[in-house]
Amino acid sequence: MPAKNQAKRVANVVKPNRGKKDAAKKVLKPKATAIKKRKERFIVQFHRPYTLKTGPAPKCPRHIAPVVKKNDAFSVIKYPLTTESAMKKIEDTNTLVFIVDTRCNKIQVKEAMKKLYDIKAVKVNTLIRPDGKKKAMVRLHADHDALEIANKIGLL
């Protein structure tokens, strides 16, 4: 008895080529395209996509001109101190005591003293008082007398 699929094999081999008409039909026949299926959503929350964030563009500017930070000698030294301890420093250690701007440093205080009072400062000690103001103790050079300069400033 012949094998089960042998007849089909023989029939497929013996089949004649049907011709150019079938080939033309195969070319013209549109291929089926798969319809894209929407992705199933299992999450309940909806996260909004990121969108363009624009900066403020005011019609009228809030500031007319940029603020220029003053850093001159007059803004560094505010006023001299006239307490008893400050007077004692003037007499004993040739030192003047001033309240200065909290953001200035010792070098700026030294330069401001030179510019305002024509004094050569040897040393500057600073501290911030409990009320938040900065106190600077300016030790003067031996050429200058603190008492004379205090009189010139108007302390005594």
Coordinates of N, CA and C in Angstrom, one line a residue:
M1 N 0.8 -1.2 0.0 CA 0.0 0.0 0.0 C 0.9 1.2 0.0
P2 N 0.6 2.3 -0.8 CA 1.4 3.4 -0.9 C 1.3 4.3 0.4
A3 N 2.2 5.2 0.6 CA 2.2 6.0 1.8 C 1.1 7.0 1.8
K4 N 0.7 7.5 2.9 CA -0.5 8.3 3.1 C -0.4 9.6 2.3
N5 N 0.6 10.3 2.3 CA 0.7 11.6 1.6 C 1.4 11.5 0.3
Q6 N 1.7 10.4 -0.2 CA 2.5 10.2 -1.4 C 1.7 10.8 -2.6
A7 N 0.4 10.5 -2.6 CA -0.5 11.0 -3.7 C -0.5 12.5 -3.8
K8 N -0.5 13.2 -2.7 CA -0.5 14.6 -2.7 C 0.8 15.2 -3.3
R9 N 1.9 14.5 -2.9 CA 3.2 15.0 -3.4 C 3.3 14.9 -4.9
V10 N 2.8 13.8 -5.4 CA 2.9 13.5 -6.8 C 2.0 14.5 -7.5
A11 N 0.8 14.8 -7.0 CA -0.1 15.7 -7.6 C 0.5 17.2 -7.7
N12 N 1.1 17.6 -6.7 CA 1.7 18.9 -6.6 C 2.8 19.0 -7.6
V13 N 3.6 18.0 -7.8 CA 4.7 18.0 -8.7 C 4.2 18.0 -10.1
V14 N 3.2 17.2 -10.4 CA 2.7 17.1 -11.8 C 1.8 18.3 -12.2
K15 N 1.3 19.1 -11.3 CA 0.5 20.3 -11.6 C 1.2 21.2 -12.6
P16 N 0.5 21.5 -13.7 CA 1.1 22.4 -14.7 C 1.1 23.8 -14.2
N17 N 2.0 24.6 -14.7 CA 2.0 26.0 -14.4 C 0.8 26.6 -15.1
R18 N -0.1 27.3 -14.4 CA -1.4 27.8 -15.0 C -1.2 29.0 -16.0
G19 N -0.1 29.6 -15.9 CA 0.2 30.7 -16.8 C 0.3 32.1 -16.2
K20 N 0.3 33.1 -17.1 CA 0.6 34.4 -16.7 C -0.6 35.1 -16.0
K21 N -1.8 34.6 -16.3 CA -3.0 35.2 -15.7 C -3.0 35.1 -14.2
D22 N -2.7 33.9 -13.7 CA -2.7 33.7 -12.3 C -1.6 34.5 -11.6
A23 N -0.5 34.7 -12.3 CA 0.6 35.5 -11.7 C 0.2 37.0 -11.6
A24 N -0.6 37.4 -12.7 CA -1.0 38.8 -12.7 C -2.1 39.0 -11.5
K25 N -2.9 38.0 -11.3 CA -3.9 38.1 -10.3 C -3.2 38.2 -8.9
K26 N -2.2 37.5 -8.7 CA -1.4 37.5 -7.5 C -0.8 38.8 -7.2
V27 N -0.3 39.4 -8.3 CA 0.3 40.7 -8.1 C -0.7 41.8 -7.8
L28 N -1.9 41.8 -8.4 CA -2.9 42.8 -8.2 C -3.6 42.6 -6.9
K29 N -3.7 41.4 -6.4 CA -4.4 41.2 -5.2 C -3.8 41.9 -4.0
P30 N -4.6 42.8 -3.4 CA -4.1 43.6 -2.2 C -3.9 42.6 -1.0
K31 N -2.8 43.0 -0.3 CA -2.5 42.1 0.8 C -3.3 42.7 2.0
A32 N -3.7 41.8 2.8 CA -4.5 42.2 4.0 C -3.5 42.9 5.1
T33 N -3.9 44.0 5.6 CA -3.1 44.7 6.6 C -3.8 44.5 7.9
A34 N -3.0 44.3 8.9 CA -3.5 44.1 10.3 C -4.0 45.4 10.8
I35 N -5.1 45.5 11.4 CA -5.6 46.7 12.1 C -4.9 46.8 13.4
K36 N -4.3 48.0 13.6 CA -3.6 48.2 14.9 C -4.6 48.3 16.0
K37 N -4.4 47.5 17.0 CA -5.3 47.4 18.2 C -4.8 48.4 19.2
R38 N -5.7 49.1 19.8 CA -5.4 50.0 20.9 C -4.9 49.3 22.1
K39 N -3.8 49.9 22.7 CA -3.2 49.2 23.9 C -4.2 49.3 25.1
E40 N -4.4 48.2 25.7 CA -5.3 48.1 26.9 C -4.7 48.8 28.0
R41 N -5.5 49.6 28.7 CA -5.0 50.4 29.9 C -5.6 49.8 31.1
F42 N -4.6 49.4 32.0 CA -5.0 48.7 33.2 C -4.9 49.6 34.4
I43 N -4.2 50.8 34.2 CA -4.0 51.7 35.4 C -5.0 52.8 35.3
V44 N -5.5 53.1 36.5 CA -6.6 54.1 36.6 C -6.1 55.5 36.5
Q45 N -5.0 55.8 37.1 CA -4.5 57.2 37.1 C -4.1 57.6 35.7
F46 N -4.3 58.9 35.4 CA -3.8 59.5 34.2 C -2.7 60.5 34.5
H47 N -1.5 60.3 33.9 CA -0.4 61.2 34.1 C -0.4 62.2 32.9
R48 N -0.6 63.5 33.2 CA -0.5 64.5 32.1 C 0.8 64.6 31.5
P49 N 0.9 64.6 30.2 CA 2.3 64.7 29.6 C 2.9 66.1 29.8
Y50 N 4.2 66.1 29.8 CA 4.9 67.4 30.0 C 4.6 68.3 28.8
T51 N 4.3 69.6 29.2 CA 4.1 70.5 28.1 C 5.0 71.7 28.2
L52 N 5.0 72.6 27.3 CA 5.9 73.7 27.3 C 5.6 74.7 28.4
K53 N 6.7 75.0 29.2 CA 6.5 76.0 30.2 C 7.2 77.2 29.9
T54 N 6.5 78.3 29.7 CA 7.1 79.6 29.3 C 7.4 80.5 30.5
G55 N 8.4 81.3 30.4 CA 8.7 82.2 31.5 C 7.9 83.4 31.4
P56 N 7.9 84.2 32.5 CA 7.1 85.4 32.4 C 7.6 86.4 31.4
A57 N 6.7 87.0 30.7 CA 7.0 88.1 29.7 C 6.1 89.3 30.0
P58 N 6.4 90.1 31.0 CA 5.5 91.2 31.3 C 5.5 92.3 30.3
K59 N 4.4 92.9 30.1 CA 4.3 94.0 29.2 C 5.1 95.2 29.7
C60 N 5.1 95.4 31.1 CA 5.7 96.5 31.7 C 6.8 95.9 32.7
P61 N 8.0 96.3 32.6 CA 9.0 95.8 33.5 C 8.8 96.3 34.9
R62 N 9.1 95.4 35.9 CA 8.9 95.8 37.3 C 10.0 96.7 37.8
H63 N 11.2 96.6 37.3 CA 12.3 97.5 37.7 C 12.8 98.3 36.5
I64 N 12.9 99.5 36.7 CA 13.4 100.4 35.6 C 14.8 100.1 35.2
A65 N 15.7 100.1 36.3 CA 17.1 99.9 36.1 C 17.6 98.9 37.1
P66 N 18.6 98.1 36.8 CA 19.1 97.2 37.8 C 19.7 97.9 39.0
V67 N 19.6 97.3 40.1 CA 20.1 97.9 41.4 C 21.6 97.7 41.4
V68 N 22.3 98.8 41.6 CA 23.7 98.8 41.7 C 24.1 98.7 43.1
K69 N 24.9 97.7 43.5 CA 25.3 97.6 44.9 C 26.4 98.6 45.2
K70 N 26.1 99.4 46.2 CA 27.0 100.4 46.6 C 28.1 99.8 47.5
N71 N 29.3 100.1 47.2 CA 30.4 99.5 48.0 C 31.5 100.5 48.2
D72 N 31.1 101.7 48.5 CA 32.1 102.8 48.6 C 32.4 102.9 50.1
A73 N 33.3 103.8 50.5 CA 33.7 104.0 51.8 C 32.6 104.5 52.7
F74 N 31.7 105.3 52.2 CA 30.6 105.9 53.0 C 29.6 104.8 53.3
S75 N 29.5 103.8 52.5 CA 28.5 102.7 52.9 C 29.2 101.7 53.8
V76 N 30.5 101.6 53.8 CA 31.2 100.6 54.6 C 31.2 101.1 56.1
I77 N 31.6 102.3 56.4 CA 31.6 102.8 57.8 C 30.3 103.6 58.0
K78 N 29.5 103.1 59.0 CA 28.3 103.8 59.3 C 28.4 105.0 60.3
Y79 N 29.0 104.7 61.5 CA 29.1 105.7 62.5 C 30.1 105.2 63.5
P80 N 30.8 106.2 64.2 CA 31.7 105.8 65.3 C 30.9 105.5 66.6
L81 N 31.5 104.6 67.5 CA 30.9 104.3 68.7 C 31.4 105.3 69.8
T82 N 30.6 105.7 70.7 CA 31.0 106.6 71.8 C 30.8 106.0 73.2
T83 N 30.8 104.7 73.3 CA 30.6 104.1 74.6 C 31.8 104.3 75.5
E84 N 31.7 104.0 76.8 CA 32.8 104.1 77.7 C 34.0 103.2 77.3
S85 N 33.6 102.0 76.9 CA 34.7 101.0 76.5 C 35.4 101.5 75.3
A86 N 34.6 102.1 74.4 CA 35.3 102.7 73.1 C 36.2 103.8 73.5
M87 N 35.8 104.7 74.4 CA 36.6 105.8 74.8 C 37.9 105.3 75.5
K88 N 37.8 104.3 76.3 CA 38.9 103.7 77.0 C 39.9 103.2 75.9
K89 N 39.4 102.5 74.9 CA 40.3 102.0 73.8 C 41.0 103.2 73.1
I90 N 40.3 104.3 72.9 CA 40.9 105.4 72.3 C 42.1 105.9 73.1
E91 N 41.9 106.0 74.4 CA 43.0 106.5 75.3 C 44.1 105.5 75.5
D92 N 43.8 104.3 75.7 CA 44.8 103.3 76.1 C 45.5 102.7 74.9
T93 N 44.8 102.2 73.9 CA 45.4 101.3 72.9 C 45.5 102.0 71.5
N94 N 45.2 103.3 71.4 CA 45.3 104.0 70.2 C 44.3 103.4 69.1
T95 N 43.1 103.1 69.5 CA 42.2 102.3 68.7 C 40.9 103.1 68.6
L96 N 40.3 103.2 67.4 CA 39.0 103.8 67.2 C 38.0 102.7 66.9
V97 N 36.8 102.9 67.4 CA 35.7 101.8 67.3 C 34.6 102.4 66.4
F98 N 34.2 101.6 65.4 CA 33.1 102.0 64.5 C 32.1 100.9 64.3
I99 N 30.9 101.3 64.0 CA 29.9 100.3 63.5 C 30.0 100.4 62.0
V100 N 30.1 99.2 61.4 CA 30.3 99.1 59.9 C 29.2 98.2 59.3
D101 N 29.2 98.2 58.0 CA 28.3 97.3 57.3 C 28.6 95.9 57.6
T102 N 27.5 95.1 57.8 CA 27.7 93.7 58.1 C 28.3 92.8 57.0
R103 N 28.2 93.3 55.8 CA 28.7 92.5 54.7 C 30.2 92.8 54.3
C104 N 30.7 93.9 54.9 CA 32.1 94.3 54.5 C 33.1 93.4 55.3
N105 N 34.3 93.4 54.8 CA 35.4 92.6 55.5 C 36.4 93.6 56.0
K106 N 37.5 93.1 56.7 CA 38.5 93.9 57.3 C 39.2 94.8 56.4
I107 N 39.5 94.2 55.2 CA 40.3 95.0 54.2 C 39.5 96.2 53.7
Q108 N 38.2 96.0 53.5 CA 37.4 97.1 53.1 C 37.3 98.2 54.2
V109 N 37.3 97.8 55.5 CA 37.2 98.7 56.6 C 38.5 99.5 56.6
K110 N 39.7 98.9 56.4 CA 41.0 99.5 56.4 C 41.1 100.5 55.2
E111 N 40.6 100.2 54.1 CA 40.6 101.1 52.9 C 39.7 102.3 53.1
A112 N 38.5 102.0 53.7 CA 37.6 103.1 54.0 C 38.2 104.1 55.0
M113 N 38.9 103.6 56.0 CA 39.5 104.5 57.0 C 40.6 105.4 56.3
K114 N 41.3 104.8 55.4 CA 42.3 105.5 54.7 C 41.7 106.6 53.8
K115 N 40.6 106.3 53.1 CA 40.0 107.2 52.2 C 39.2 108.3 53.0
L116 N 38.5 108.0 54.0 CA 37.7 109.0 54.7 C 38.5 109.9 55.6
Y117 N 39.4 109.3 56.4 CA 40.1 110.1 57.5 C 41.6 110.2 57.2
D118 N 42.1 109.7 56.1 CA 43.6 109.7 55.9 C 44.4 109.1 57.0
I119 N 43.9 108.0 57.4 CA 44.6 107.3 58.6 C 45.1 105.9 58.1
K120 N 46.3 105.6 58.5 CA 46.9 104.3 58.2 C 46.5 103.4 59.4
A121 N 45.7 102.3 59.1 CA 45.3 101.4 60.1 C 46.3 100.2 60.1
V122 N 46.7 99.9 61.3 CA 47.6 98.7 61.4 C 46.9 97.4 61.5
K123 N 45.8 97.4 62.2 CA 45.1 96.1 62.4 C 43.6 96.5 62.6
V124 N 42.7 95.6 62.1 CA 41.3 95.7 62.2 C 40.7 94.4 62.8
N125 N 40.0 94.6 64.0 CA 39.3 93.5 64.6 C 37.8 93.7 64.4
T126 N 37.1 92.7 64.1 CA 35.7 92.8 63.9 C 34.9 91.8 64.7
L127 N 33.7 92.1 65.1 CA 32.8 91.2 65.7 C 31.4 91.6 65.4
I128 N 30.5 90.6 65.5 CA 29.1 90.9 65.3 C 28.4 91.0 66.6
R129 N 27.7 92.1 66.9 CA 27.1 92.3 68.2 C 25.8 91.5 68.3
P130 N 25.3 91.3 69.5 CA 24.0 90.5 69.7 C 22.9 91.1 68.9
D131 N 22.9 92.5 68.7 CA 21.8 93.1 68.0 C 22.0 93.0 66.5
G132 N 23.0 92.3 66.0 CA 23.2 92.0 64.6 C 24.1 93.0 63.8
K133 N 24.6 94.0 64.5 CA 25.4 95.0 63.9 C 26.9 94.6 64.0
K134 N 27.7 95.0 63.0 CA 29.1 94.6 63.1 C 29.9 95.8 63.6
K135 N 30.8 95.5 64.6 CA 31.6 96.5 65.2 C 33.1 96.2 64.8
A136 N 33.8 97.3 64.4 CA 35.2 97.2 64.0 C 36.0 98.0 64.9
M137 N 37.1 97.4 65.4 CA 38.0 98.1 66.2 C 39.3 98.3 65.4
V138 N 39.6 99.6 65.1 CA 40.7 99.9 64.1 C 41.8 100.4 64.9
R139 N 42.9 99.6 64.9 CA 44.2 100.0 65.6 C 44.9 100.9 64.7
L140 N 45.3 102.1 65.2 CA 46.0 103.1 64.3 C 47.5 103.0 64.4
H141 N 48.1 103.5 63.3 CA 49.6 103.5 63.3 C 50.1 104.4 64.3
A142 N 51.4 104.2 64.7 CA 52.0 105.1 65.8 C 52.1 106.5 65.3
D143 N 52.1 106.8 64.0 CA 52.2 108.2 63.5 C 50.9 109.0 63.9
H144 N 49.8 108.3 64.0 CA 48.5 109.0 64.3 C 48.1 108.8 65.7
D145 N 47.5 109.8 66.3 CA 47.0 109.8 67.7 C 45.5 109.7 67.6
A146 N 45.0 108.6 68.3 CA 43.5 108.4 68.2 C 42.7 109.5 68.9
L147 N 43.3 110.2 69.9 CA 42.6 111.3 70.5 C 42.4 112.5 69.6
E148 N 43.4 112.8 68.8 CA 43.3 113.9 67.9 C 42.3 113.6 66.8
I149 N 42.3 112.4 66.3 CA 41.4 112.0 65.2 C 40.0 111.9 65.8
A150 N 39.8 111.5 67.0 CA 38.5 111.5 67.6 C 37.9 112.9 67.7
N151 N 38.8 113.8 68.1 CA 38.4 115.2 68.1 C 38.0 115.8 66.7
K152 N 38.8 115.4 65.8 CA 38.6 115.8 64.4 C 37.3 115.3 63.8
I153 N 37.0 114.0 64.2 CA 35.7 113.4 63.8 C 34.5 114.0 64.5
G154 N 34.7 114.4 65.8 CA 33.7 115.0 66.6 C 33.2 114.0 67.7
L155 N 34.0 113.1 68.1 CA 33.6 112.2 69.1 C 33.7 112.8 70.5
L156 N 34.8 113.6 70.7 CA 35.0 114.1 72.0 C 34.6 115.6 72.1

